[in-house]
Amino acid sequence: MRIDNELADILIIDDDTAVIVALNKALKNVGRIRFATDAKQAFNMIEESYPDLILLDVELPDVRGLEVCTMLKNNPETENIPILFITSHTEMGFEEKVFDVGAADYIGKPLQPRVVAARVQTHLDYHRAISLLEKLAHTDSMTTLYNRRTFDEQLIIESKRARREQEPLTVVILDIDEFKKYNDHFGHIEGDECIKQIALSLIECAKRPSDLAARYGGEEFALLLPNTDNVGAKLLLTGLLESIQALNIQHAPDTVHDRVTVSIGYKVLDPVTETMVSSDDWLIVKEADKALYQSKRNGRNRITAFTDLNEENS
């Protein structure tokens, strides 16, 4: 859902050309219009790019509109897209059926352009407001990274996906080295600026849509990297370490390094070689955290994999 001034993406699903033309004319100033004439085409278009709102005909040539709505609402990726039915049905009980399957509203035929535009705009505005509140609830306000709550929620989702699809999942924990000394010497305002600069490096690092960068707490950060094996993790994290070094932020006196550095620990969970159960979700974080503290003990400004700990102890 777009929460800025960008035009909304509106998908019309209807096999009646006259209805599509009328809706396109009524909504041309409200959003960018796409249209599908059957459910199969609609699902392909939705998969390509999630719309901000869907106008859905009750009667389609391949699948009934009520069933399409049910399928969309049962999918976590599309459940929050508002759906407005376009219908000529007026029989007793139809309104209940529409709302039972999760639709936001319905618009009766014959279509009245001003009514259509007003209702669509109302639902877009409402959904934008909800989306903004949801974003604020899941974002760290200072860094714009995701917050701890979002990381915890996404960890469960991604670990389930890794088990289901038999793909590796990398969990990374990193911490700004000797940050208390930085804060004590330069003050909390400069400390906040330092955290923001580190956060920008993480954003640049976690570029894929599935990657997640979070502020885990204070000067500690976390990364979720789906479908990332040990080779990929080490390459990406080496680049991250170098980018933070390139910031060249002067550190406080009496620190190990004269420029601000981070210590990194990570754990790669490979469901092909490891038995995974849901209770492992938090174990992954604990193991990445253990690797982080090994980086600290080994002199800071370095990367440690959890497997490195096993090699050191063997």
CSV table of N, CA, C and O in Angstrom, one decimal, residues 244-286:
chain,number,residue,atom,x,y,z
A,244,ILE,N,31.1,-0.1,6.8
A,244,ILE,CA,31.1,0.6,8.1
A,244,ILE,C,32.5,1.2,8.4
A,244,ILE,O,32.6,2.4,8.9
A,245,GLN,N,33.5,0.5,8.0
A,245,GLN,CA,34.9,1.0,8.2
A,245,GLN,C,35.1,2.3,7.3
A,245,GLN,O,35.7,3.3,7.7
A,246,ALA,N,34.5,2.3,6.1
A,246,ALA,CA,34.6,3.4,5.2
A,246,ALA,C,33.9,4.6,5.7
A,246,ALA,O,34.2,5.7,5.2
A,247,LEU,N,33.0,4.5,6.6
A,247,LEU,CA,32.3,5.7,7.2
A,247,LEU,C,33.3,6.6,7.9
A,247,LEU,O,33.1,7.8,8.1
A,248,ASN,N,34.4,5.9,8.4
A,248,ASN,CA,35.5,6.7,9.0
A,248,ASN,C,35.0,7.6,10.2
A,248,ASN,O,35.4,8.7,10.3
A,249,ILE,N,34.2,7.0,11.0
A,249,ILE,CA,33.6,7.8,12.2
A,249,ILE,C,34.7,7.7,13.3
A,249,ILE,O,35.0,6.6,13.8
A,250,GLN,N,35.1,8.9,13.7
A,250,GLN,CA,36.1,8.9,14.8
A,250,GLN,C,35.5,8.3,16.1
A,250,GLN,O,34.4,8.7,16.5
A,251,HIS,N,36.3,7.4,16.8
A,251,HIS,CA,35.8,6.8,18.0
A,251,HIS,C,36.3,7.6,19.2
A,251,HIS,O,37.1,8.6,19.0
A,252,ALA,N,35.9,7.3,20.4
A,252,ALA,CA,36.3,7.9,21.6
A,252,ALA,C,37.8,7.5,21.9
A,252,ALA,O,38.2,6.5,21.4
A,253,PRO,N,38.5,8.3,22.7
A,253,PRO,CA,39.8,7.9,23.2
A,253,PRO,C,39.7,6.6,24.0
A,253,PRO,O,38.7,6.2,24.5
A,254,ASP,N,40.8,5.9,24.1
A,254,ASP,CA,40.9,4.7,24.9
A,254,ASP,C,40.1,3.6,24.4
A,254,ASP,O,39.5,2.8,25.2
A,255,THR,N,39.8,3.5,23.1
A,255,THR,CA,39.1,2.4,22.5
A,255,THR,C,40.1,1.5,21.7
A,255,THR,O,41.2,2.0,21.3
A,256,VAL,N,39.7,0.3,21.4
A,256,VAL,CA,40.6,-0.6,20.7
A,256,VAL,C,40.9,-0.1,19.3
A,256,VAL,O,42.0,-0.1,18.8
A,257,HIS,N,39.9,0.4,18.7
A,257,HIS,CA,40.1,1.0,17.3
A,257,HIS,C,39.7,2.5,17.4
A,257,HIS,O,38.8,2.9,18.0
A,258,ASP,N,40.5,3.3,16.6
A,258,ASP,CA,40.3,4.7,16.7
A,258,ASP,C,39.2,5.2,15.8
A,258,ASP,O,38.8,6.4,15.8
A,259,ARG,N,38.6,4.3,15.0
A,259,ARG,CA,37.4,4.6,14.2
A,259,ARG,C,36.3,3.6,14.7
A,259,ARG,O,36.6,2.5,15.1
A,260,VAL,N,35.0,4.0,14.5
A,260,VAL,CA,33.9,3.2,15.0
A,260,VAL,C,33.9,1.9,14.1
A,260,VAL,O,33.9,1.9,12.9
A,261,THR,N,33.7,0.8,14.8
A,261,THR,CA,33.7,-0.5,14.1
A,261,THR,C,32.5,-1.3,14.7
A,261,THR,O,31.9,-0.9,15.7
A,262,VAL,N,32.2,-2.4,14.1
A,262,VAL,CA,31.1,-3.3,14.6
A,262,VAL,C,31.7,-4.7,14.7
A,262,VAL,O,32.6,-5.1,13.9
A,263,SER,N,31.1,-5.5,15.6
A,263,SER,CA,31.4,-6.9,15.7
A,263,SER,C,30.2,-7.7,15.2
A,263,SER,O,29.1,-7.3,15.5
A,264,ILE,N,30.4,-8.7,14.4
A,264,ILE,CA,29.3,-9.5,13.8
A,264,ILE,C,29.4,-10.9,14.1
A,264,ILE,O,30.5,-11.6,14.1
A,265,GLY,N,28.3,-11.5,14.4
A,265,GLY,CA,28.1,-13.0,14.6
A,265,GLY,C,26.9,-13.4,13.7
A,265,GLY,O,25.9,-12.7,13.6
A,266,TYR,N,27.1,-14.6,13.2
A,266,TYR,CA,25.9,-15.1,12.4
A,266,TYR,C,25.8,-16.6,12.5
A,266,TYR,O,26.8,-17.3,12.8
A,267,LYS,N,24.6,-17.1,12.2
A,267,LYS,CA,24.3,-18.5,12.1
A,267,LYS,C,23.6,-18.8,10.9
A,267,LYS,O,22.6,-18.2,10.5
A,268,VAL,N,24.1,-19.8,10.1
A,268,VAL,CA,23.4,-20.3,8.9
A,268,VAL,C,22.7,-21.6,9.2
A,268,VAL,O,23.3,-22.5,9.7
A,269,LEU,N,21.4,-21.5,9.1
A,269,LEU,CA,20.6,-22.7,9.3
A,269,LEU,C,20.3,-23.4,8.0
A,269,LEU,O,19.6,-22.8,7.1
A,270,ASP,N,20.8,-24.6,7.8
A,270,ASP,CA,20.6,-25.3,6.6
A,270,ASP,C,19.6,-26.5,6.8
A,270,ASP,O,20.1,-27.5,7.4
A,271,PRO,N,18.4,-26.4,6.4
A,271,PRO,CA,17.4,-27.5,6.7
A,271,PRO,C,17.7,-28.8,6.0
A,271,PRO,O,17.2,-29.9,6.3
A,272,VAL,N,18.6,-28.8,5.0
A,272,VAL,CA,19.0,-30.0,4.3
A,272,VAL,C,19.9,-30.9,5.2
A,272,VAL,O,19.8,-32.1,5.1
A,273,THR,N,20.8,-30.2,5.9
A,273,THR,CA,21.7,-31.0,6.8
A,273,THR,C,21.4,-31.0,8.3
A,273,THR,O,21.9,-31.7,9.0
A,274,GLU,N,20.5,-30.1,8.7
A,274,GLU,CA,20.1,-30.0,10.1
A,274,GLU,C,18.6,-30.3,10.3
A,274,GLU,O,17.8,-29.9,9.5
A,275,THR,N,18.3,-31.0,11.4
A,275,THR,CA,16.9,-31.3,11.7
A,275,THR,C,16.4,-30.0,12.4
A,275,THR,O,16.9,-29.5,13.3
A,276,MET,N,15.3,-29.5,11.8
A,276,MET,CA,14.7,-28.3,12.3
A,276,MET,C,13.3,-28.5,12.8
A,276,MET,O,12.5,-29.2,12.3
A,277,VAL,N,13.1,-27.9,14.0
A,277,VAL,CA,11.7,-27.9,14.6
A,277,VAL,C,11.5,-26.4,14.9
A,277,VAL,O,12.3,-25.6,15.0
A,278,SER,N,10.2,-26.1,15.2
A,278,SER,CA,9.8,-24.7,15.5
A,278,SER,C,10.5,-24.2,16.7
A,278,SER,O,10.8,-23.0,16.7
A,279,SER,N,10.9,-25.0,17.6
A,279,SER,CA,11.6,-24.5,18.8
A,279,SER,C,13.0,-24.0,18.5
A,279,SER,O,13.6,-23.4,19.4
A,280,ASP,N,13.5,-24.3,17.3
A,280,ASP,CA,14.8,-23.9,16.9
A,280,ASP,C,14.9,-22.4,16.6
A,280,ASP,O,16.0,-21.8,16.5
A,281,ASP,N,13.7,-21.8,16.4
A,281,ASP,CA,13.7,-20.4,15.9
A,281,ASP,C,14.6,-19.5,16.8
A,281,ASP,O,15.4,-18.7,16.3
A,282,TRP,N,14.4,-19.6,18.1
A,282,TRP,CA,15.2,-18.7,19.0
A,282,TRP,C,16.6,-19.2,19.3
A,282,TRP,O,17.4,-18.4,19.6
A,283,LEU,N,16.8,-20.5,19.1
A,283,LEU,CA,18.1,-21.0,19.2
A,283,LEU,C,19.0,-20.4,18.1
A,283,LEU,O,20.2,-20.2,18.4
A,284,ILE,N,18.5,-20.2,17.0
A,284,ILE,CA,19.3,-19.6,15.9
A,284,ILE,C,19.8,-18.2,16.3
A,284,ILE,O,21.0,-17.9,16.1
A,285,VAL,N,19.0,-17.4,17.0
A,285,VAL,CA,19.4,-16.1,17.4
A,285,VAL,C,20.5,-16.2,18.5
A,285,VAL,O,21.5,-15.5,18.5
A,286,LYS,N,20.2,-17.2,19.5
A,286,LYS,CA,21.2,-17.4,20.5
A,286,LYS,C,22.6,-17.8,20.0
A,286,LYS,O,23.6,-17.3,20.5
